[in-house]
Amino acid sequence: MAGLAAHCAGDEWRRERFWAYLWLTNLASDHRGPQAVVRAAAQCRAVAISLGDARIWAALHAFFGLIDARRGVLRTAHEHVERGTKMLTN
């Protein structure tokens, strides 16, 4: 039972970490430039991989779509939104 509680606590910590990195990526896209976005996005993906939750991946794609749309990369933005939507419906 203690092992399960520790695992759940670890997942909660990783979820909080994911959301922090996701918002950092969003802010970096506005203020820090492409290199900062690449570093923050890599952290987001690494935490999303460790969680393996479709809702987390959908959120990641939605935010990345938002970032791409603000940059004017509409085709990629649309692809991110489509991927995120598919993850929620599967």
CSV table of N, CA and C in Angstrom, one decimal:
chain,number,residue,atom,x,y,z
A,1,MET,N,0.8,-1.2,0.0
A,1,MET,CA,0.0,0.0,0.0
A,1,MET,C,0.9,1.3,0.0
A,2,ALA,N,2.0,1.2,0.8
A,2,ALA,CA,2.8,2.4,0.8
A,2,ALA,C,3.5,2.7,-0.5
A,3,GLY,N,3.8,1.6,-1.3
A,3,GLY,CA,4.4,1.8,-2.6
A,3,GLY,C,3.4,2.5,-3.6
A,4,LEU,N,2.1,2.1,-3.5
A,4,LEU,CA,1.1,2.7,-4.3
A,4,LEU,C,1.0,4.2,-4.0
A,5,ALA,N,0.9,4.5,-2.7
A,5,ALA,CA,0.8,5.9,-2.3
A,5,ALA,C,2.0,6.7,-2.7
A,6,ALA,N,3.2,6.2,-2.7
A,6,ALA,CA,4.4,6.9,-3.2
A,6,ALA,C,4.3,7.1,-4.7
A,7,HIS,N,3.8,6.1,-5.4
A,7,HIS,CA,3.7,6.2,-6.8
A,7,HIS,C,2.7,7.3,-7.2
A,8,CYS,N,1.6,7.3,-6.5
A,8,CYS,CA,0.6,8.4,-6.8
A,8,CYS,C,1.1,9.7,-6.4
A,9,ALA,N,1.8,9.9,-5.4
A,9,ALA,CA,2.4,11.1,-5.0
A,9,ALA,C,3.4,11.6,-6.0
A,10,GLY,N,4.2,10.6,-6.6
A,10,GLY,CA,5.1,10.9,-7.6
A,10,GLY,C,4.4,11.4,-8.9
A,11,ASP,N,3.3,10.8,-9.2
A,11,ASP,CA,2.6,11.2,-10.4
A,11,ASP,C,2.0,12.6,-10.2
A,12,GLU,N,1.5,12.9,-9.0
A,12,GLU,CA,1.0,14.2,-8.8
A,12,GLU,C,2.1,15.3,-8.9
A,13,TRP,N,3.3,15.0,-8.4
A,13,TRP,CA,4.4,15.9,-8.5
A,13,TRP,C,4.8,16.1,-10.0
A,14,ARG,N,4.8,15.0,-10.7
A,14,ARG,CA,5.1,15.1,-12.2
A,14,ARG,C,4.1,15.9,-12.9
A,15,ARG,N,2.8,15.8,-12.5
A,15,ARG,CA,1.7,16.6,-13.2
A,15,ARG,C,1.9,18.1,-12.9
A,16,GLU,N,2.2,18.4,-11.6
A,16,GLU,CA,2.5,19.8,-11.3
A,16,GLU,C,3.7,20.3,-12.1
A,17,ARG,N,4.7,19.5,-12.2
A,17,ARG,CA,5.9,19.9,-12.9
A,17,ARG,C,5.5,20.1,-14.4
A,18,PHE,N,4.7,19.2,-15.0
A,18,PHE,CA,4.3,19.4,-16.3
A,18,PHE,C,3.6,20.7,-16.6
A,19,TRP,N,2.6,21.0,-15.7
A,19,TRP,CA,1.9,22.3,-15.9
A,19,TRP,C,2.8,23.5,-15.7
A,20,ALA,N,3.7,23.4,-14.8
A,20,ALA,CA,4.7,24.5,-14.7
A,20,ALA,C,5.5,24.7,-15.9
A,21,TYR,N,6.1,23.6,-16.5
A,21,TYR,CA,6.9,23.7,-17.7
A,21,TYR,C,6.0,24.1,-18.9
A,22,LEU,N,4.8,23.7,-18.9
A,22,LEU,CA,3.9,24.1,-20.0
A,22,LEU,C,3.6,25.6,-20.0
A,23,TRP,N,3.4,26.1,-18.8
A,23,TRP,CA,3.2,27.6,-18.8
A,23,TRP,C,4.5,28.3,-19.0
A,24,LEU,N,5.6,27.8,-18.6
A,24,LEU,CA,6.9,28.4,-18.8
A,24,LEU,C,7.1,28.4,-20.3
A,25,THR,N,6.8,27.3,-21.0
A,25,THR,CA,6.9,27.3,-22.5
A,25,THR,C,6.1,28.4,-23.1
A,26,ASN,N,4.9,28.5,-22.7
A,26,ASN,CA,3.9,29.5,-23.2
A,26,ASN,C,4.5,30.9,-23.0
A,27,LEU,N,5.0,31.2,-21.8
A,27,LEU,CA,5.6,32.5,-21.5
A,27,LEU,C,6.9,32.7,-22.3
A,28,ALA,N,7.7,31.7,-22.4
A,28,ALA,CA,8.9,31.8,-23.2
A,28,ALA,C,8.7,32.1,-24.6
A,29,SER,N,7.6,31.6,-25.2
A,29,SER,CA,7.3,31.8,-26.6
A,29,SER,C,7.0,33.3,-26.8
A,30,ASP,N,6.5,34.0,-25.8
A,30,ASP,CA,6.2,35.4,-26.0
A,30,ASP,C,7.4,36.3,-25.7
A,31,HIS,N,8.3,35.9,-24.8
A,31,HIS,CA,9.3,36.8,-24.3
A,31,HIS,C,10.7,36.4,-24.5
A,32,ARG,N,11.0,35.2,-24.7
A,32,ARG,CA,12.4,34.7,-24.7
A,32,ARG,C,13.0,34.3,-26.0
A,33,GLY,N,12.1,34.0,-27.0
A,33,GLY,CA,12.6,33.6,-28.3
A,33,GLY,C,12.6,32.1,-28.5
A,34,PRO,N,13.0,31.6,-29.7
A,34,PRO,CA,12.9,30.2,-30.1
A,34,PRO,C,13.7,29.3,-29.2
A,35,GLN,N,14.9,29.7,-28.9
A,35,GLN,CA,15.8,28.7,-28.1
A,35,GLN,C,15.2,28.4,-26.7
A,36,ALA,N,14.7,29.4,-26.1
A,36,ALA,CA,14.0,29.2,-24.8
A,36,ALA,C,12.8,28.3,-24.9
A,37,VAL,N,12.1,28.4,-26.0
A,37,VAL,CA,10.9,27.6,-26.2
A,37,VAL,C,11.4,26.1,-26.4
A,38,VAL,N,12.4,25.9,-27.2
A,38,VAL,CA,12.9,24.6,-27.5
A,38,VAL,C,13.3,23.9,-26.1
A,39,ARG,N,14.0,24.6,-25.3
A,39,ARG,CA,14.4,24.0,-24.0
A,39,ARG,C,13.2,23.7,-23.1
A,40,ALA,N,12.3,24.6,-23.0
A,40,ALA,CA,11.1,24.4,-22.1
A,40,ALA,C,10.2,23.3,-22.7
A,41,ALA,N,10.0,23.3,-24.0
A,41,ALA,CA,9.2,22.3,-24.7
A,41,ALA,C,9.8,20.9,-24.5
A,42,ALA,N,11.1,20.8,-24.5
A,42,ALA,CA,11.7,19.5,-24.3
A,42,ALA,C,11.4,19.0,-22.8
A,43,GLN,N,11.4,19.9,-21.9
A,43,GLN,CA,11.1,19.5,-20.5
A,43,GLN,C,9.6,19.1,-20.4
A,44,CYS,N,8.8,19.8,-21.1
A,44,CYS,CA,7.3,19.4,-21.1
A,44,CYS,C,7.2,18.0,-21.7
A,45,ARG,N,7.8,17.7,-22.8
A,45,ARG,CA,7.7,16.4,-23.4
A,45,ARG,C,8.2,15.3,-22.5
A,46,ALA,N,9.4,15.6,-21.9
A,46,ALA,CA,10.0,14.6,-21.0
A,46,ALA,C,9.0,14.2,-19.9
A,47,VAL,N,8.4,15.2,-19.3
A,47,VAL,CA,7.5,14.9,-18.2
A,47,VAL,C,6.2,14.2,-18.7
A,48,ALA,N,5.7,14.6,-19.9
A,48,ALA,CA,4.5,14.0,-20.5
A,48,ALA,C,4.8,12.5,-20.7
A,49,ILE,N,6.0,12.2,-21.2
A,49,ILE,CA,6.4,10.8,-21.5
A,49,ILE,C,6.3,10.0,-20.2
A,50,SER,N,6.9,10.6,-19.1
A,50,SER,CA,6.9,9.9,-17.9
A,50,SER,C,5.5,9.6,-17.3
A,51,LEU,N,4.6,10.5,-17.6
A,51,LEU,CA,3.2,10.3,-17.1
A,51,LEU,C,2.4,9.4,-18.0
A,52,GLY,N,2.5,9.5,-19.3
A,52,GLY,CA,1.8,8.6,-20.2
A,52,GLY,C,0.3,8.8,-20.2
A,53,ASP,N,-0.2,10.0,-19.9
A,53,ASP,CA,-1.6,10.3,-19.8
A,53,ASP,C,-2.0,11.0,-21.1
A,54,ALA,N,-3.1,10.5,-21.7
A,54,ALA,CA,-3.6,11.1,-22.9
A,54,ALA,C,-4.0,12.6,-22.7
A,55,ARG,N,-4.6,12.8,-21.6
A,55,ARG,CA,-5.0,14.2,-21.3
A,55,ARG,C,-3.9,15.2,-21.2
A,56,ILE,N,-2.8,14.7,-20.7
A,56,ILE,CA,-1.6,15.5,-20.6
A,56,ILE,C,-1.0,15.8,-22.0
A,57,TRP,N,-1.0,14.7,-22.8
A,57,TRP,CA,-0.5,14.9,-24.2
A,57,TRP,C,-1.5,15.8,-25.0
A,58,ALA,N,-2.8,15.7,-24.7
A,58,ALA,CA,-3.7,16.6,-25.4
A,58,ALA,C,-3.5,18.1,-25.0
A,59,ALA,N,-3.2,18.3,-23.8
A,59,ALA,CA,-2.9,19.7,-23.3
A,59,ALA,C,-1.6,20.2,-23.9
A,60,LEU,N,-0.6,19.3,-24.0
A,60,LEU,CA,0.6,19.7,-24.6
A,60,LEU,C,0.4,20.1,-26.1
A,61,HIS,N,-0.3,19.3,-26.8
A,61,HIS,CA,-0.6,19.7,-28.2
A,61,HIS,C,-1.4,20.9,-28.3
A,62,ALA,N,-2.4,21.1,-27.4
A,62,ALA,CA,-3.2,22.4,-27.5
A,62,ALA,C,-2.3,23.6,-27.3
A,63,PHE,N,-1.5,23.5,-26.3
A,63,PHE,CA,-0.6,24.7,-26.0
A,63,PHE,C,0.4,24.9,-27.1
A,64,PHE,N,1.0,23.8,-27.6
A,64,PHE,CA,1.9,24.0,-28.7
A,64,PHE,C,1.2,24.5,-30.0
A,65,GLY,N,-0.1,24.1,-30.2
A,65,GLY,CA,-0.8,24.7,-31.3
A,65,GLY,C,-1.0,26.2,-31.1
A,66,LEU,N,-1.3,26.6,-29.8
A,66,LEU,CA,-1.5,28.0,-29.5
A,66,LEU,C,-0.2,28.8,-29.8
A,67,ILE,N,0.9,28.3,-29.4
A,67,ILE,CA,2.2,28.9,-29.6
A,67,ILE,C,2.5,29.0,-31.1
A,68,ASP,N,2.3,28.0,-31.8
A,68,ASP,CA,2.5,28.0,-33.3
A,68,ASP,C,1.6,29.0,-34.0
A,69,ALA,N,0.3,29.1,-33.5
A,69,ALA,CA,-0.6,30.0,-34.1
A,69,ALA,C,-0.2,31.4,-33.9
A,70,ARG,N,0.3,31.7,-32.7
A,70,ARG,CA,0.8,33.1,-32.4
A,70,ARG,C,2.0,33.4,-33.3
A,71,ARG,N,2.8,32.4,-33.6
A,71,ARG,CA,4.0,32.6,-34.5
A,71,ARG,C,3.6,32.7,-35.9
A,72,GLY,N,2.3,32.4,-36.3
A,72,GLY,CA,1.8,32.5,-37.6
A,72,GLY,C,2.0,31.2,-38.4
A,73,VAL,N,2.4,30.1,-37.7
A,73,VAL,CA,2.6,28.8,-38.3
A,73,VAL,C,1.3,28.0,-38.2
A,74,LEU,N,0.4,28.4,-39.0
A,74,LEU,CA,-1.0,27.9,-38.8
A,74,LEU,C,-1.2,26.4,-39.2
A,75,ARG,N,-0.5,26.0,-40.2
A,75,ARG,CA,-0.6,24.6,-40.5
A,75,ARG,C,-0.2,23.7,-39.4
A,76,THR,N,1.0,24.0,-38.8
A,76,THR,CA,1.5,23.2,-37.7
A,76,THR,C,0.6,23.3,-36.5
A,77,ALA,N,0.0,24.6,-36.3
A,77,ALA,CA,-0.9,24.8,-35.2
A,77,ALA,C,-2.1,23.9,-35.3
A,78,HIS,N,-2.6,23.8,-36.5
A,78,HIS,CA,-3.8,23.0,-36.8
A,78,HIS,C,-3.5,21.5,-36.5
A,79,GLU,N,-2.3,21.1,-36.9
A,79,GLU,CA,-1.9,19.7,-36.7
A,79,GLU,C,-1.9,19.4,-35.2
A,80,HIS,N,-1.3,20.3,-34.4
A,80,HIS,CA,-1.3,20.1,-33.0
A,80,HIS,C,-2.7,20.0,-32.4
A,81,VAL,N,-3.5,20.8,-32.8
A,81,VAL,CA,-4.9,20.8,-32.3
A,81,VAL,C,-5.6,19.5,-32.7
A,82,GLU,N,-5.4,19.1,-33.9
A,82,GLU,CA,-6.0,17.8,-34.4
A,82,GLU,C,-5.5,16.6,-33.5
A,83,ARG,N,-4.1,16.6,-33.3
A,83,ARG,CA,-3.6,15.5,-32.5
A,83,ARG,C,-4.2,15.5,-31.1
A,84,GLY,N,-4.2,16.7,-30.5
A,84,GLY,CA,-4.8,16.8,-29.2
A,84,GLY,C,-6.2,16.3,-29.1
A,85,THR,N,-7.0,16.7,-30.1
A,85,THR,CA,-8.4,16.3,-30.1
A,85,THR,C,-8.5,14.8,-30.3
A,86,LYS,N,-7.7,14.2,-31.1
A,86,LYS,CA,-7.8,12.7,-31.3
A,86,LYS,C,-7.4,12.0,-30.0
A,87,MET,N,-6.5,12.5,-29.3
A,87,MET,CA,-6.1,11.9,-28.0
A,87,MET,C,-7.2,11.9,-27.0
A,88,LEU,N,-8.0,12.9,-27.1
A,88,LEU,CA,-9.1,13.0,-26.1
A,88,LEU,C,-10.3,12.1,-26.5
A,89,THR,N,-10.4,11.8,-27.8
A,89,THR,CA,-11.6,11.0,-28.3
A,89,THR,C,-11.3,9.5,-28.4
A,90,ASN,N,-10.0,9.2,-28.2
A,90,ASN,CA,-9.7,7.7,-28.3
A,90,ASN,C,-9.7,7.1,-26.9
